Coordinates of C-alpha atoms in Angstrom, one line a residue:
M4 CA 151.8 -40.4 273.3
L5 CA 151.5 -36.8 273.1
R6 CA 154.5 -34.6 273.6
L7 CA 153.6 -31.4 275.3
S8 CA 155.7 -28.4 276.5
T9 CA 155.5 -27.6 280.3
N10 CA 153.4 -24.5 279.6
A11 CA 151.1 -26.5 277.3
E12 CA 150.5 -29.1 280.1
R13 CA 149.7 -26.2 282.6
V14 CA 147.2 -24.5 280.1
L15 CA 145.5 -27.7 279.3
A16 CA 145.1 -28.6 283.0
S17 CA 143.9 -25.2 283.9
R18 CA 141.3 -24.5 281.1
Y19 CA 140.6 -27.6 278.9
L20 CA 140.7 -31.0 280.7
R21 CA 137.4 -32.1 282.2
R22 CA 137.0 -32.2 286.0
D23 CA 134.6 -33.9 288.3
R24 CA 132.2 -32.2 290.8
E25 CA 135.1 -31.8 293.3
G26 CA 137.2 -30.1 290.7
R27 CA 139.6 -33.0 290.1
I28 CA 141.0 -33.6 286.6
V29 CA 139.4 -36.7 285.1
E30 CA 140.9 -36.8 281.6
S31 CA 144.4 -36.8 280.1
P32 CA 145.5 -34.7 277.1
D33 CA 145.2 -37.8 275.0
Q34 CA 141.6 -38.3 276.1
L35 CA 140.8 -34.7 275.4
F36 CA 141.8 -35.0 271.7
E37 CA 140.0 -38.3 271.5
R38 CA 136.8 -36.7 272.9
V39 CA 137.1 -33.7 270.5
S40 CA 137.9 -35.8 267.5
R41 CA 135.1 -38.3 268.0
S42 CA 132.5 -35.5 268.6
I43 CA 133.4 -33.7 265.4
A44 CA 133.5 -36.9 263.4
D45 CA 130.1 -37.7 264.5
A46 CA 128.9 -35.2 262.0
E47 CA 129.8 -37.6 259.3
L48 CA 126.9 -40.0 260.6
L49 CA 124.5 -37.4 259.5
T50 CA 125.9 -36.9 256.0
G51 CA 127.7 -40.2 255.3
N52 CA 127.8 -43.5 257.1
G53 CA 129.5 -45.2 260.1
R54 CA 132.5 -46.2 258.0
Q55 CA 133.1 -42.7 256.9
A56 CA 132.8 -41.4 260.5
E57 CA 135.5 -43.9 261.6
V58 CA 137.8 -42.7 258.8
W59 CA 137.4 -39.1 259.7
L60 CA 137.8 -39.8 263.4
E61 CA 141.3 -41.1 262.7
E62 CA 142.0 -38.2 260.4
F63 CA 140.9 -35.6 262.9
H64 CA 142.7 -37.1 265.7
S65 CA 145.9 -37.1 263.8
L66 CA 145.4 -33.5 262.8
L67 CA 145.0 -32.5 266.4
T68 CA 147.5 -34.6 268.1
S69 CA 150.2 -33.5 265.6
F70 CA 149.3 -29.9 266.4
D71 CA 149.3 -29.3 262.6
F72 CA 145.8 -27.6 263.4
L73 CA 143.8 -26.7 266.4
P74 CA 140.2 -25.4 266.7
N75 CA 139.2 -22.4 268.9
S76 CA 139.0 -22.9 272.6
P77 CA 135.3 -23.6 273.1
T78 CA 135.6 -26.6 270.7
L79 CA 138.5 -28.0 272.8
M80 CA 136.6 -27.3 276.1
N81 CA 133.1 -28.4 275.2
A82 CA 133.2 -30.9 272.2
G83 CA 131.8 -34.2 273.4
T84 CA 130.3 -32.7 276.7
P85 CA 126.7 -32.0 277.6
L86 CA 127.3 -28.3 277.1
G87 CA 128.3 -28.8 273.4
Q88 CA 128.7 -25.1 272.5
L89 CA 131.7 -25.0 270.1
S90 CA 131.9 -21.5 268.6
A91 CA 134.1 -18.6 269.8
C92 CA 132.5 -15.7 268.0
F93 CA 129.1 -14.0 268.3
V94 CA 127.4 -10.8 267.4
L95 CA 124.2 -9.8 269.1
P96 CA 121.9 -6.9 268.1
I97 CA 120.9 -4.1 270.5
E98 CA 117.7 -2.3 269.8
D99 CA 116.9 1.2 271.0
T100 CA 114.4 0.3 273.7
M101 CA 114.7 -0.7 277.3
E102 CA 113.4 -4.2 276.4
G103 CA 115.8 -4.5 273.5
I104 CA 118.7 -3.5 275.6
F105 CA 118.1 -5.9 278.4
E106 CA 117.2 -8.8 276.1
A107 CA 120.6 -8.3 274.6
L108 CA 122.1 -8.4 278.0
K109 CA 120.3 -11.7 278.8
Q110 CA 121.4 -13.2 275.5
M111 CA 125.0 -12.1 276.2
A112 CA 125.0 -14.0 279.5
L113 CA 123.7 -17.1 277.8
V114 CA 126.4 -17.0 275.2
Q115 CA 129.3 -16.2 277.5
R116 CA 128.5 -18.8 280.0
T117 CA 129.1 -21.4 277.3
G118 CA 132.5 -20.0 276.3
G119 CA 131.7 -17.6 273.6
G120 CA 132.9 -14.0 273.1
T121 CA 130.3 -11.4 272.1
G122 CA 130.4 -8.3 269.9
F123 CA 127.9 -5.5 269.8
S124 CA 127.2 -2.3 267.9
F125 CA 125.7 0.3 270.2
S126 CA 125.1 2.6 267.3
R127 CA 121.3 2.3 267.3
L128 CA 121.0 3.7 270.8
R129 CA 119.8 7.3 271.0
P130 CA 122.4 9.9 272.2
K131 CA 122.9 11.0 275.8
G132 CA 120.4 13.7 276.7
D133 CA 117.8 12.7 274.1
I134 CA 114.1 13.0 275.3
V135 CA 112.5 9.7 276.0
A136 CA 108.9 10.1 274.8
S137 CA 107.4 7.4 277.0
T138 CA 108.7 8.9 280.3
G139 CA 109.7 12.4 279.4
G140 CA 113.1 11.7 280.8
Q141 CA 116.5 11.9 279.2
A142 CA 118.4 9.0 277.5
S143 CA 121.7 8.2 279.2
G144 CA 123.4 7.2 275.9
P145 CA 125.4 4.2 274.7
V146 CA 128.4 4.5 277.0
S147 CA 126.2 4.2 280.1
F148 CA 124.7 1.0 278.9
M149 CA 128.0 -0.4 278.0
N150 CA 129.0 -0.1 281.5
I151 CA 126.0 -2.2 282.5
F152 CA 127.1 -4.9 280.0
D153 CA 130.6 -4.7 281.4
C154 CA 129.4 -5.1 284.9
A155 CA 127.4 -8.3 284.0
T156 CA 130.4 -9.6 282.1
E157 CA 132.6 -9.3 285.3
N158 CA 130.4 -11.8 287.0
I159 CA 130.3 -14.3 284.2
K160 CA 133.0 -16.8 283.4
Q161 CA 133.0 -18.0 279.8
G162 CA 132.2 -21.7 279.9
G163 CA 133.2 -21.8 283.6
K164 CA 136.8 -21.4 282.3
R165 CA 137.5 -17.8 281.6
R166 CA 136.0 -14.3 282.1
G167 CA 133.8 -13.0 279.4
A168 CA 135.0 -10.8 276.5
N169 CA 133.2 -8.2 274.5
M170 CA 133.7 -5.9 271.6
G171 CA 131.8 -2.6 271.7
I172 CA 131.5 -0.6 268.5
L173 CA 130.1 2.9 267.9
R174 CA 129.8 4.5 264.5
V175 CA 132.0 7.5 264.0
D176 CA 128.9 9.6 263.0
H177 CA 127.1 8.8 266.2
P178 CA 126.5 12.1 268.2
D179 CA 128.1 10.5 271.4
I180 CA 131.3 9.5 269.5
L181 CA 133.7 11.7 271.5
E182 CA 132.4 10.2 274.9
F183 CA 132.9 6.8 273.5
I184 CA 136.4 7.4 272.3
S185 CA 137.5 8.6 275.7
A186 CA 135.5 5.9 277.7
K187 CA 138.5 3.8 278.7
R188 CA 141.0 6.7 279.4
E189 CA 140.9 6.4 283.1
G190 CA 141.8 2.7 282.9
T191 CA 139.2 1.5 285.2
A192 CA 136.0 1.4 283.1
L193 CA 134.9 -1.1 280.5
E194 CA 137.7 -3.6 281.5
N195 CA 135.8 -6.5 279.8
F196 CA 135.5 -4.6 276.6
N197 CA 137.6 -4.0 273.6
I198 CA 136.2 -0.9 271.8
S199 CA 136.5 0.2 268.2
V200 CA 135.2 3.2 266.3
G201 CA 133.2 2.2 263.3
A202 CA 134.7 4.5 260.7
T203 CA 133.3 5.3 257.2
D204 CA 134.9 6.3 254.0
V205 CA 133.2 9.6 254.3
F206 CA 134.7 10.3 257.5
M207 CA 138.3 9.2 256.6
E208 CA 138.0 11.4 253.4
A209 CA 137.0 14.3 255.5
V210 CA 140.1 13.7 257.7
L211 CA 142.4 13.8 254.7
T212 CA 140.8 17.0 253.5
D213 CA 140.5 18.5 257.0
S214 CA 136.8 19.1 256.6
S215 CA 133.7 18.5 258.8
Y216 CA 131.2 15.6 258.6
N217 CA 127.8 15.0 259.7
L218 CA 126.7 13.4 263.0
I219 CA 123.5 11.4 262.4
H220 CA 120.8 10.8 264.9
P221 CA 120.3 7.1 264.9
R222 CA 116.5 7.1 265.3
T223 CA 115.8 9.7 262.6
G224 CA 118.7 9.2 260.3
L225 CA 119.0 13.0 260.0
S226 CA 122.1 15.2 260.6
I227 CA 121.9 17.1 263.9
R228 CA 125.2 18.8 263.7
R229 CA 128.8 18.7 262.1
H230 CA 132.1 17.8 263.7
A231 CA 135.6 18.6 262.5
A232 CA 136.8 15.2 261.2
K233 CA 140.4 15.7 262.2
K234 CA 139.5 16.7 265.7
V235 CA 137.7 13.4 266.1
F236 CA 140.5 11.5 264.4
D237 CA 143.1 13.0 266.7
A238 CA 141.1 12.1 269.7
I239 CA 141.0 8.5 268.5
A240 CA 144.8 8.6 268.1
E241 CA 145.4 10.2 271.5
S242 CA 143.1 7.8 273.5
A243 CA 144.9 4.8 271.6
W244 CA 148.2 6.3 272.6
L245 CA 147.1 6.6 276.2
T246 CA 145.4 3.2 276.6
G247 CA 145.5 1.0 273.5
D248 CA 141.8 1.8 272.9
P249 CA 139.8 2.5 270.7
G250 CA 140.9 0.4 267.7
M251 CA 139.2 1.2 264.4
I252 CA 137.2 -0.9 262.0
F253 CA 136.4 0.3 258.5
L254 CA 132.7 -0.3 257.8
D255 CA 132.6 0.3 254.1
T256 CA 135.6 -2.0 253.5
I257 CA 134.0 -4.7 255.5
N258 CA 130.6 -4.4 253.8
S259 CA 132.3 -4.4 250.4
A260 CA 133.2 -8.0 251.1
N261 CA 130.0 -8.9 252.8
P262 CA 129.0 -12.2 251.1
T263 CA 125.3 -11.9 252.0
P264 CA 124.4 -8.3 251.6
H265 CA 120.7 -9.3 251.0
L266 CA 120.6 -10.2 254.7
G267 CA 121.7 -6.8 255.9
A268 CA 124.8 -4.7 256.5
I269 CA 127.6 -5.7 259.0
D270 CA 128.2 -3.3 261.8
A271 CA 130.0 -5.3 264.5
T272 CA 132.7 -7.9 265.0
N273 CA 133.7 -10.5 267.6
P274 CA 135.9 -9.3 270.5
C275 CA 139.2 -9.5 268.7
G276 CA 138.0 -8.1 265.4
E277 CA 138.8 -10.9 263.0
I278 CA 135.1 -11.9 262.4
P279 CA 132.7 -9.2 261.1
L280 CA 129.2 -10.8 261.7
L281 CA 125.6 -10.0 261.1
P282 CA 123.3 -9.9 264.0
Y283 CA 122.9 -13.4 265.7
E284 CA 125.7 -14.9 263.5
S285 CA 128.3 -17.0 265.1
C286 CA 131.6 -18.4 263.6
N287 CA 133.9 -21.2 264.8
L288 CA 137.6 -20.7 264.1
G289 CA 140.6 -22.9 263.7
S290 CA 144.3 -22.3 262.9
I291 CA 146.9 -24.2 260.9
N292 CA 150.4 -24.4 262.4
L293 CA 152.6 -23.0 259.6
A294 CA 155.9 -24.0 261.5
H295 CA 154.7 -27.7 260.8
M296 CA 154.1 -27.0 257.1
L297 CA 157.8 -27.4 256.1
A298 CA 159.8 -30.0 254.3
D299 CA 163.6 -30.6 254.3
N300 CA 165.1 -29.8 250.9
N301 CA 168.8 -30.8 250.9
G302 CA 169.2 -29.5 254.4
K303 CA 167.1 -26.3 253.8
A304 CA 163.6 -25.8 255.2
T305 CA 161.0 -25.0 252.5
V306 CA 157.2 -24.8 252.5
D307 CA 155.6 -28.1 252.0
W308 CA 152.7 -27.0 249.8
C309 CA 151.4 -30.7 249.5
K310 CA 151.1 -31.0 253.3
L311 CA 149.6 -27.5 253.5
A312 CA 147.0 -28.3 250.9
T313 CA 146.0 -31.6 252.5
T314 CA 145.8 -29.8 255.9
V315 CA 143.5 -27.1 254.6
Q316 CA 141.1 -29.7 253.1
K317 CA 140.9 -31.6 256.4
A318 CA 140.5 -28.4 258.5
V319 CA 137.6 -27.0 256.3
R320 CA 135.8 -30.3 256.8
F321 CA 136.5 -30.3 260.5
L322 CA 135.2 -26.7 260.9
D323 CA 132.0 -27.4 258.8
N324 CA 131.4 -30.5 260.9
V325 CA 131.7 -28.3 264.1
I326 CA 128.6 -26.3 262.8
T327 CA 126.7 -29.5 262.3
V328 CA 127.2 -31.0 265.9
N329 CA 127.2 -27.6 267.7
K330 CA 124.7 -26.9 270.4
F331 CA 123.5 -23.2 270.2
S332 CA 122.5 -21.0 273.2
L333 CA 119.7 -19.3 271.2
P334 CA 117.5 -20.4 268.4
E335 CA 118.2 -17.1 266.5
I336 CA 121.9 -17.9 266.5
E337 CA 121.3 -21.5 265.4
H338 CA 119.2 -20.2 262.4
M339 CA 121.7 -17.6 261.3
T340 CA 124.7 -19.9 261.8
H341 CA 123.1 -22.7 259.9
G342 CA 121.9 -20.3 257.2
N343 CA 125.5 -19.0 256.4
R344 CA 127.7 -21.8 257.8
K345 CA 130.7 -19.4 258.2
I346 CA 134.0 -20.8 259.2
G347 CA 137.2 -19.0 259.9
L348 CA 140.4 -21.0 259.0
G349 CA 143.5 -19.1 259.9
V350 CA 147.2 -19.7 260.8
M351 CA 149.6 -19.6 263.6
G352 CA 153.4 -20.2 263.7
F353 CA 154.1 -17.6 261.0
A354 CA 157.1 -16.2 262.8
D355 CA 158.4 -19.6 263.6
M356 CA 158.1 -20.6 259.9
L357 CA 159.9 -17.5 258.7
I358 CA 162.9 -18.3 261.0
Q359 CA 163.1 -21.9 259.9
V360 CA 163.1 -20.9 256.3
G361 CA 165.7 -18.3 257.0
C362 CA 163.6 -15.2 256.2
S363 CA 163.4 -12.2 258.5
Y364 CA 160.0 -11.0 259.5
D365 CA 161.2 -7.5 258.8
S366 CA 161.8 -8.0 255.1
D367 CA 160.0 -7.7 251.7
E368 CA 160.5 -11.4 251.4
A369 CA 158.3 -12.0 254.4
V370 CA 155.6 -9.8 253.0
G371 CA 155.7 -11.8 249.7
L372 CA 155.5 -15.1 251.5
A373 CA 152.7 -14.0 253.7
E374 CA 150.7 -13.1 250.5
Q375 CA 151.7 -16.4 248.8
L376 CA 150.8 -18.6 251.8
M377 CA 147.3 -16.9 252.4
R378 CA 146.5 -16.9 248.7
F379 CA 147.2 -20.6 248.6
I380 CA 145.2 -21.3 251.8
S381 CA 142.3 -19.3 250.5
E382 CA 142.2 -21.1 247.1
R383 CA 142.4 -24.5 248.7
A384 CA 139.8 -23.6 251.4
L385 CA 137.4 -22.5 248.5
Q386 CA 138.0 -25.6 246.6
A387 CA 137.3 -27.8 249.8
S388 CA 134.1 -25.8 250.4
R389 CA 133.0 -26.4 246.8
E390 CA 133.6 -30.2 247.3
L391 CA 131.6 -30.1 250.5
A392 CA 128.8 -28.3 248.7
R393 CA 128.6 -31.1 246.1
E394 CA 128.6 -33.6 248.9
R395 CA 126.3 -31.9 251.4
G396 CA 124.6 -29.1 249.7
L397 CA 125.0 -25.2 249.5
F398 CA 124.8 -22.9 252.5
P399 CA 121.0 -22.2 252.7
N400 CA 121.4 -18.5 252.2
W401 CA 123.4 -19.0 249.0
K402 CA 120.4 -17.6 246.9
G403 CA 120.8 -13.9 246.7
S404 CA 124.5 -14.0 247.9
V405 CA 127.4 -12.7 245.9
Y406 CA 128.2 -16.5 245.1
Q407 CA 125.0 -16.8 243.2
T408 CA 125.9 -13.8 241.2
K409 CA 129.3 -15.4 240.4
Q410 CA 127.6 -18.8 240.0
I411 CA 130.1 -20.2 242.7
E412 CA 128.7 -23.1 244.6
V413 CA 130.0 -23.3 248.1
R414 CA 129.2 -24.9 251.5
N415 CA 130.4 -21.9 253.6
A416 CA 129.7 -18.2 253.1
T417 CA 133.1 -17.4 254.5
R418 CA 136.1 -19.8 254.9
T419 CA 139.1 -17.8 256.3
A420 CA 140.1 -15.5 259.2
V421 CA 143.2 -14.9 261.2
A422 CA 142.5 -15.1 264.8
P423 CA 145.0 -14.1 267.7
T424 CA 145.5 -17.9 268.8
G425 CA 146.3 -16.7 272.3
T426 CA 146.2 -20.0 274.1
I427 CA 146.0 -22.6 271.4
S428 CA 149.5 -21.4 270.1
I429 CA 150.8 -22.2 273.7
I430 CA 149.3 -25.7 273.3
A431 CA 150.9 -26.2 269.9
A432 CA 154.2 -24.6 271.1
T433 CA 154.4 -22.2 268.3
S434 CA 154.4 -18.5 267.8
A435 CA 151.0 -16.7 268.0
S436 CA 149.0 -16.1 264.8
I437 CA 150.9 -13.9 262.2
E438 CA 152.6 -11.9 264.9
P439 CA 156.3 -11.4 265.0
L440 CA 158.1 -12.8 268.1
F441 CA 157.0 -10.5 270.9
A442 CA 160.2 -11.3 272.8
L443 CA 162.7 -14.0 272.9
A444 CA 162.3 -14.4 276.7
Y445 CA 159.1 -13.3 278.4
R446 CA 156.5 -13.7 281.1
R447 CA 152.9 -14.3 280.0
S448 CA 150.4 -13.1 282.5
H449 CA 146.6 -13.2 282.6
V450 CA 146.4 -16.5 280.7
L451 CA 146.0 -18.6 283.8
R452 CA 144.2 -16.9 286.6
D453 CA 146.9 -16.9 289.3
E454 CA 149.8 -18.2 287.3
T455 CA 152.7 -16.6 285.1
L456 CA 154.1 -18.6 282.3
Y457 CA 157.9 -18.2 281.7
E458 CA 159.2 -18.9 278.2
V459 CA 162.4 -18.8 276.3
N460 CA 162.2 -19.2 272.5
P461 CA 163.3 -22.8 271.8
I462 CA 164.3 -22.1 268.2
L463 CA 166.7 -19.5 269.4
V464 CA 168.4 -22.0 271.7
K465 CA 169.0 -24.3 268.6
H466 CA 170.4 -21.5 266.5
L467 CA 172.8 -20.4 269.3
E468 CA 174.0 -24.0 269.6
R469 CA 174.4 -24.3 265.9
H470 CA 176.7 -21.3 266.0
G471 CA 178.8 -22.6 268.7
M472 CA 177.7 -19.9 271.1
D473 CA 177.9 -20.0 274.9
V474 CA 174.2 -20.6 275.3
E475 CA 173.9 -20.0 279.0
K476 CA 175.8 -16.7 278.8
A477 CA 173.7 -15.5 275.9
L478 CA 170.4 -16.5 277.6
E479 CA 171.3 -14.7 280.8
R480 CA 171.3 -11.4 278.9
I481 CA 168.2 -12.3 276.9
E482 CA 166.3 -13.4 279.9
E483 CA 166.9 -10.0 281.5
E484 CA 165.7 -7.9 278.5
G485 CA 163.7 -10.3 276.3
H486 CA 165.6 -9.3 273.0
I487 CA 169.1 -9.6 271.6
R488 CA 169.9 -6.0 270.7
N489 CA 172.5 -5.7 273.5
V490 CA 173.9 -9.2 273.4
E491 CA 177.5 -9.1 272.2
D492 CA 179.2 -11.2 269.4
L493 CA 176.0 -12.6 268.0
P494 CA 176.2 -13.6 264.3
E495 CA 174.4 -11.4 261.9
E496 CA 172.1 -14.2 260.9
I497 CA 170.7 -14.5 264.4
R498 CA 170.2 -10.7 264.8
R499 CA 168.3 -10.7 261.4
L500 CA 166.1 -13.7 262.0
F501 CA 165.2 -13.2 265.6
V502 CA 163.8 -9.6 265.4
T503 CA 161.2 -8.8 267.8
A504 CA 157.9 -6.8 267.6
L505 CA 159.3 -3.5 268.8
D506 CA 162.2 -3.6 266.5
I507 CA 159.9 -3.6 263.5
A508 CA 158.4 -0.3 262.0
P509 CA 154.6 0.0 262.1
E510 CA 154.6 0.2 258.3
R511 CA 156.0 -3.3 258.2
H512 CA 153.5 -4.6 260.6
L513 CA 150.8 -3.1 258.5
Q514 CA 152.3 -4.6 255.2
I515 CA 152.1 -8.1 256.7
Q516 CA 148.6 -7.6 257.8
A517 CA 147.6 -6.2 254.4
A518 CA 149.2 -9.2 252.6
F519 CA 147.3 -11.8 254.8
Q520 CA 143.9 -9.6 254.5
R521 CA 144.0 -9.5 250.7
H522 CA 143.2 -13.3 250.7
V523 CA 141.1 -13.5 253.8
D524 CA 137.2 -13.6 253.6
N525 CA 136.7 -12.3 257.1
S526 CA 139.4 -10.1 258.8
V527 CA 142.8 -10.3 260.5
S528 CA 143.5 -9.8 264.1
K529 CA 147.0 -8.3 264.2
T530 CA 148.5 -5.7 266.6
I531 CA 150.6 -2.9 265.3
N532 CA 153.3 -2.5 268.1
L533 CA 154.8 0.9 268.7
P534 CA 157.6 1.7 271.2
A535 CA 156.8 3.8 274.4
T536 CA 158.4 6.8 272.7
A537 CA 155.8 6.8 269.8
T538 CA 153.7 9.9 269.5
P539 CA 149.9 10.2 268.8
G540 CA 150.8 11.5 265.4
E541 CA 152.5 8.1 264.6
I542 CA 149.5 6.2 265.8
A543 CA 147.3 8.5 263.5
R544 CA 149.6 7.7 260.6
A545 CA 149.2 3.9 261.2
Y546 CA 145.4 4.3 261.2
R547 CA 145.5 6.3 258.0
L548 CA 147.6 3.7 256.3
A549 CA 145.4 0.9 257.5
W550 CA 142.4 2.5 255.9
E551 CA 144.3 3.4 252.7
W552 CA 145.6 -0.3 252.4
R553 CA 142.1 -1.6 252.8
L554 CA 142.4 -3.4 256.1
K555 CA 139.0 -4.1 257.7
G556 CA 140.2 -3.2 261.1
V557 CA 143.4 -2.3 263.0
T558 CA 144.7 -2.3 266.6
I559 CA 147.5 -0.2 267.8
Y560 CA 149.3 -0.9 271.0
R561 CA 152.0 1.5 272.3
Y562 CA 154.5 -0.3 274.6
G563 CA 153.7 0.1 278.3
S564 CA 150.3 1.9 277.8
K565 CA 148.4 -0.6 279.9
S566 CA 148.7 -1.4 283.6
K567 CA 147.6 -4.9 283.0
Q568 CA 149.4 -6.7 280.2
V569 CA 149.6 -10.2 278.8
L570 CA 153.3 -10.2 278.0
E571 CA 156.2 -8.7 279.8
L572 CA 159.8 -8.6 278.3
G573 CA 162.4 -10.6 280.3
V574 CA 161.8 -13.1 283.0
D575 CA 163.3 -11.5 286.1
E576 CA 161.7 -9.1 288.4
E577 CA 164.0 -6.3 287.9
A578 CA 163.5 -6.3 284.2
F579 CA 159.8 -6.4 284.8
Y580 CA 159.7 -3.3 286.8
Y581 CA 162.3 -1.4 284.8
D582 CA 160.7 -2.2 281.4
H583 CA 157.0 -2.6 282.4
S584 CA 155.6 -3.2 279.0
S585 CA 154.1 -5.5 276.5
S586 CA 154.6 -6.1 272.9
C587 CA 151.2 -7.3 272.1
D588 CA 147.6 -5.9 272.5
P589 CA 146.0 -7.1 275.8
R590 CA 142.8 -8.0 273.8
E591 CA 144.7 -11.0 272.6
C592 CA 144.2 -12.8 275.9
K593 CA 140.5 -12.9 275.1
I594 CA 140.6 -15.8 272.7

């Protein structure tokens, strides 16, 4: 029998459990995991035999019901159903013609109605005011068409369960870059878009030298004028300070790790940025619960490397099977996805793991453990993919890829990514992704349509009890504020371990992200949290460090800079209105 938290039960009932025509729930959580496990194990029938399918059905069912691993939401929602679309992440191309733009709009609708999130580069569209030869009129520019995509998304629910999510990217050398940077400043436009500037090394180097750079006409490839790089960079930082957008992705860093450069350059990502994809590629994600990868060593929790290795091997097979049984919205997506067989295995529960092993998130030890963990996961995922290649064959586009050059035979062009795990971490009752604790008591909004989830960190309660504290008295103060800074007489161990996002310097956030990124094939979705008092200059510094440390992308969120937020510190109304703020990026609710 499954053991679920109250919030997990509410999330499953609201989003995941199947319903009949009258909207009545017709399956239990146990039946959901049976449905998903059986559907994914059916892939074994195509590559093995009936006996093997039954073996892996049991393995996958145990993997899911233990909450050691969970796949992305579309797999939980749609596996074993007639819809059958199981991937979370898509990138669609937009060509600079009216036909191309509205074809992309149609394709977006087809993907989003099945539960997928879509990413776009609008960089090929001609700039605002450009003459349209066929009509003699003037082009309205990328931002105007983004508003059309946004309006369409507003009226589409992903898989009938959640509203659509988009990523909009514009190259920093596009002539309309300043309009793009400020597109969300008023707080009312592009509400269904996360936006990121596609920065180049040339641009970032010009920022450092306070020089100018070329703006390139996307149709001709010629420079039409020059901009002061620092002026543009400061505009990015100021808009991010005001609204949390835009983020930045670093195109040259992304393409230096492109496993299939012979198929083209990557210029867009999924909505949360952890999956850079070629046009028409999709990727399915899954996350290992690090809080469950522990063993008791004479009363002290330590990493259970054997369990972690076994879990990685099973999870890679699970995600490869997802590709095999998936039903795709478009033939172009099916062709590209089967050609590269990209998967994105990541983690959740990192903050909870750190607490249990006695390591503060805000420490050099945490950075070292982050790197050690992700290196291990990456190595084992590569090993599992090589074993699958021997059993099932190489990914079809292997010839011409970087793996052919290195003579490495693999089943999957990418294997790892770190996603936000917004709702699956609630189901698993663990901390989200690789984020620190956002608060010790908080209210989570915009996860369920009209409901707010109230949570107090259960590990904190255990630590308070262990130290003989008056739990009810301590929790009263924590529930008001969400943190322990002002709670009297707390042992130093508790203050050290239960550090929250806004207590951590942005450099430490970036160090953790960089430690994971060094061993991730795709990218890392991580929010760099800053207090409300942070300046645009501090945001600019964080963006510079992210580029210098070879991150593929970065999201900065200043406390309180959004009117609609996913998480609020504290659980009472007075604290909410006094401290109206969030310690995560609102884009995290999109997964």
